[in-house]
Amino acid sequence: MGTRLNWLRAAVLGANDGIVSTAGIVVGVAGATGDRATLLTAGLAGLLAGSMSMAAGEYVSVSTQRDSEKAALALEKRELMEQPAAELDELTALLAARGLSREVARAAAEQLTARDALRAHARVELGINPDELANPWHAAGASFLAFTVGALLPLLAIVLPPSTVRLPVTVVSVLVALAFTGWWSARLGAAPAGRAMVRNVCGGALAMGVTYAAGSLLGAAGI
């Protein structure tokens, strides 16, 4: 359940990034020009660049984590082969530190070692589940999809409505979506929803305001 919640939280945050970054791009460009083709091009470029960047970053990060987990398991395996008695004492101490009496901890350590010593040390000492090592491809795919889904909202909101209502529709849609992602991320973390929603909405509004102002200045200057 903890692993699933972490993935879901990462997906919500990825979607949030897609919303804010793409909204900033299209609103900024809208400050300089109202041409639909230009807005679509800028939005698509931002969507593709952001989703690929998120996927690549997540792949590298999780690959590093997986390599570290494998190295730790390999080291633990070697230590179990070279000094089994010391490793048994270490496992006993770890279990005792979790509240078991010394006698019960020793008995539990012996039983866990007899069943699967490496798995026991991986879980108790390293906090790693050998059957569920981090998968970089899953992480990259999830980040790519989450960012893309989030980015589609401001992109469609800026190119589909008539030019007269294009900007307000985009701003309102983005702020509503950010309020929702703030509420959902807070719910996943069992945190107060109001504060997270305000942070999300204010951050998104600030991003759009800054980029729109910059786009308007550049458009007025004819750049």
PDB file of N, CA, C and O in Angstrom, residues 1-2 12 20 26 33 36 53 56 66 107-108 114 116-117 143 168 170 178 180-181 198-199 203 205 207 216 222:
ATOM      1  N   MET A   1       0.827  -1.206   0.000  1.00  0.00           N
ATOM      2  CA  MET A   1       0.000   0.000   0.000  1.00  0.00           C
ATOM      3  C   MET A   1       0.862   1.258   0.000  1.00  0.00           C
ATOM      4  O   MET A   1       0.582   2.230  -0.701  1.00  0.00           O
ATOM      5  N   GLY A   2       1.953   1.217   0.808  1.00  0.00           N
ATOM      6  CA  GLY A   2       2.841   2.371   0.849  1.00  0.00           C
ATOM      7  C   GLY A   2       3.450   2.653  -0.509  1.00  0.00           C
ATOM      8  O   GLY A   2       3.569   3.809  -0.932  1.00  0.00           O
ATOM      9  N   VAL A  12       0.357  12.458  -9.182  1.00  0.00           N
ATOM     10  CA  VAL A  12      -0.355  13.722  -8.945  1.00  0.00           C
ATOM     11  C   VAL A  12       0.600  14.903  -9.077  1.00  0.00           C
ATOM     12  O   VAL A  12       0.283  15.919  -9.712  1.00  0.00           O
ATOM     13  N   VAL A  20       1.220  23.426 -14.526  1.00  0.00           N
ATOM     14  CA  VAL A  20       1.827  24.735 -14.253  1.00  0.00           C
ATOM     15  C   VAL A  20       2.793  25.141 -15.361  1.00  0.00           C
ATOM     16  O   VAL A  20       2.738  26.274 -15.862  1.00  0.00           O
ATOM     17  N   VAL A  26       1.928  28.726 -22.449  1.00  0.00           N
ATOM     18  CA  VAL A  26       0.884  29.180 -23.375  1.00  0.00           C
ATOM     19  C   VAL A  26       0.325  30.538 -22.977  1.00  0.00           C
ATOM     20  O   VAL A  26      -0.018  31.354 -23.845  1.00  0.00           O
ATOM     21  N   THR A  33       0.933  37.130 -28.534  1.00  0.00           N
ATOM     22  CA  THR A  33       0.194  36.928 -29.784  1.00  0.00           C
ATOM     23  C   THR A  33      -1.056  36.102 -29.525  1.00  0.00           C
ATOM     24  O   THR A  33      -1.082  35.280 -28.603  1.00  0.00           O
ATOM     25  N   ARG A  36      -3.564  31.232 -33.103  1.00  0.00           N
ATOM     26  CA  ARG A  36      -3.843  29.884 -32.594  1.00  0.00           C
ATOM     27  C   ARG A  36      -2.721  28.902 -32.933  1.00  0.00           C
ATOM     28  O   ARG A  36      -2.334  28.078 -32.107  1.00  0.00           O
ATOM     29  N   SER A  53      11.623  15.360 -20.461  1.00  0.00           N
ATOM     30  CA  SER A  53      12.554  15.719 -19.394  1.00  0.00           C
ATOM     31  C   SER A  53      12.196  15.021 -18.089  1.00  0.00           C
ATOM     32  O   SER A  53      13.073  14.499 -17.387  1.00  0.00           O
ATOM     33  N   ALA A  56      13.071  11.266 -18.476  1.00  0.00           N
ATOM     34  CA  ALA A  56      14.510  11.021 -18.434  1.00  0.00           C
ATOM     35  C   ALA A  56      15.059  11.219 -17.024  1.00  0.00           C
ATOM     36  O   ALA A  56      15.874  10.420 -16.542  1.00  0.00           O
ATOM     37  N   ARG A  66      18.074   1.946  -7.897  1.00  0.00           N
ATOM     38  CA  ARG A  66      18.097   0.494  -8.100  1.00  0.00           C
ATOM     39  C   ARG A  66      19.530  -0.047  -8.015  1.00  0.00           C
ATOM     40  O   ARG A  66      19.771  -1.099  -7.411  1.00  0.00           O
ATOM     41  N   ALA A 107      15.751 -15.598  19.122  1.00  0.00           N
ATOM     42  CA  ALA A 107      15.006 -16.719  18.526  1.00  0.00           C
ATOM     43  C   ALA A 107      14.446 -16.330  17.168  1.00  0.00           C
ATOM     44  O   ALA A 107      14.495 -17.109  16.206  1.00  0.00           O
ATOM     45  N   ALA A 108      13.914 -15.108  17.073  1.00  0.00           N
ATOM     46  CA  ALA A 108      13.356 -14.637  15.802  1.00  0.00           C
ATOM     47  C   ALA A 108      14.454 -14.512  14.751  1.00  0.00           C
ATOM     48  O   ALA A 108      14.264 -14.878  13.576  1.00  0.00           O
ATOM     49  N   ALA A 114      17.430 -18.902   9.252  1.00  0.00           N
ATOM     50  CA  ALA A 114      17.295 -20.266   8.731  1.00  0.00           C
ATOM     51  C   ALA A 114      16.376 -20.295   7.518  1.00  0.00           C
ATOM     52  O   ALA A 114      16.581 -21.068   6.575  1.00  0.00           O
ATOM     53  N   ASP A 116      15.552 -17.518   5.339  1.00  0.00           N
ATOM     54  CA  ASP A 116      16.176 -16.778   4.225  1.00  0.00           C
ATOM     55  C   ASP A 116      16.950 -15.616   4.830  1.00  0.00           C
ATOM     56  O   ASP A 116      16.403 -14.540   5.087  1.00  0.00           O
ATOM     57  N   ALA A 117      18.236 -15.838   5.043  1.00  0.00           N
ATOM     58  CA  ALA A 117      19.052 -14.846   5.737  1.00  0.00           C
ATOM     59  C   ALA A 117      19.134 -13.532   4.976  1.00  0.00           C
ATOM     60  O   ALA A 117      19.006 -12.451   5.554  1.00  0.00           O
ATOM     61  N   SER A 143       5.906   9.048 -15.059  1.00  0.00           N
ATOM     62  CA  SER A 143       6.172  10.492 -15.091  1.00  0.00           C
ATOM     63  C   SER A 143       5.774  11.090 -16.436  1.00  0.00           C
ATOM     64  O   SER A 143       5.203  12.181 -16.496  1.00  0.00           O
ATOM     65  N   PRO A 168      -9.192  33.884 -20.298  1.00  0.00           N
ATOM     66  CA  PRO A 168      -9.891  33.613 -19.036  1.00  0.00           C
ATOM     67  C   PRO A 168     -10.277  32.147 -18.861  1.00  0.00           C
ATOM     68  O   PRO A 168     -10.226  31.619 -17.746  1.00  0.00           O
ATOM     69  N   THR A 170      -8.614  29.592 -19.951  1.00  0.00           N
ATOM     70  CA  THR A 170      -7.388  28.888 -19.586  1.00  0.00           C
ATOM     71  C   THR A 170      -7.029  29.129 -18.131  1.00  0.00           C
ATOM     72  O   THR A 170      -6.712  28.191 -17.383  1.00  0.00           O
ATOM     73  N   LEU A 178      -5.465  23.002 -10.445  1.00  0.00           N
ATOM     74  CA  LEU A 178      -4.439  23.084  -9.407  1.00  0.00           C
ATOM     75  C   LEU A 178      -5.047  22.937  -8.021  1.00  0.00           C
ATOM     76  O   LEU A 178      -4.438  22.335  -7.123  1.00  0.00           O
ATOM     77  N   PHE A 180      -7.612  21.135  -7.375  1.00  0.00           N
ATOM     78  CA  PHE A 180      -7.915  19.711  -7.243  1.00  0.00           C
ATOM     79  C   PHE A 180      -6.659  18.900  -6.943  1.00  0.00           C
ATOM     80  O   PHE A 180      -6.663  18.042  -6.057  1.00  0.00           O
ATOM     81  N   THR A 181      -5.564  19.169  -7.671  1.00  0.00           N
ATOM     82  CA  THR A 181      -4.342  18.403  -7.416  1.00  0.00           C
ATOM     83  C   THR A 181      -3.779  18.711  -6.033  1.00  0.00           C
ATOM     84  O   THR A 181      -3.212  17.842  -5.381  1.00  0.00           O
ATOM     85  N   VAL A 198      -4.275  26.229  -1.483  1.00  0.00           N
ATOM     86  CA  VAL A 198      -3.890  27.641  -1.603  1.00  0.00           C
ATOM     87  C   VAL A 198      -2.490  27.761  -2.200  1.00  0.00           C
ATOM     88  O   VAL A 198      -2.247  28.607  -3.071  1.00  0.00           O
ATOM     89  N   ARG A 199      -1.566  26.906  -1.733  1.00  0.00           N
ATOM     90  CA  ARG A 199      -0.212  26.935  -2.276  1.00  0.00           C
ATOM     91  C   ARG A 199      -0.217  26.672  -3.775  1.00  0.00           C
ATOM     92  O   ARG A 199       0.460  27.359  -4.548  1.00  0.00           O
ATOM     93  N   GLY A 203       0.707  29.523  -6.498  1.00  0.00           N
ATOM     94  CA  GLY A 203       1.885  29.274  -7.313  1.00  0.00           C
ATOM     95  C   GLY A 203       1.567  29.300  -8.802  1.00  0.00           C
ATOM     96  O   GLY A 203       2.304  29.893  -9.601  1.00  0.00           O
ATOM     97  N   ALA A 205      -1.050  30.785 -10.233  1.00  0.00           N
ATOM     98  CA  ALA A 205      -1.450  32.139 -10.616  1.00  0.00           C
ATOM     99  C   ALA A 205      -0.228  33.036 -10.792  1.00  0.00           C
ATOM    100  O   ALA A 205      -0.162  33.845 -11.737  1.00  0.00           O
ATOM    101  N   ALA A 207       2.840  32.063 -11.577  1.00  0.00           N
ATOM    102  CA  ALA A 207       3.554  31.639 -12.784  1.00  0.00           C
ATOM    103  C   ALA A 207       2.888  32.210 -14.034  1.00  0.00           C
ATOM    104  O   ALA A 207       3.572  32.744 -14.932  1.00  0.00           O
ATOM    105  N   SER A 216       3.528  39.955 -22.779  1.00  0.00           N
ATOM    106  CA  SER A 216       2.913  41.223 -23.192  1.00  0.00           C
ATOM    107  C   SER A 216       3.973  42.273 -23.487  1.00  0.00           C
ATOM    108  O   SER A 216       3.870  43.021 -24.466  1.00  0.00           O
ATOM    109  N   GLY A 222       7.512  44.324 -29.970  1.00  0.00           N
ATOM    110  CA  GLY A 222       7.662  43.773 -31.302  1.00  0.00           C
ATOM    111  C   GLY A 222       8.770  42.751 -31.426  1.00  0.00           C
ATOM    112  O   GLY A 222       9.292  42.509 -32.527  1.00  0.00           O
TER     113      GLY A 222
END
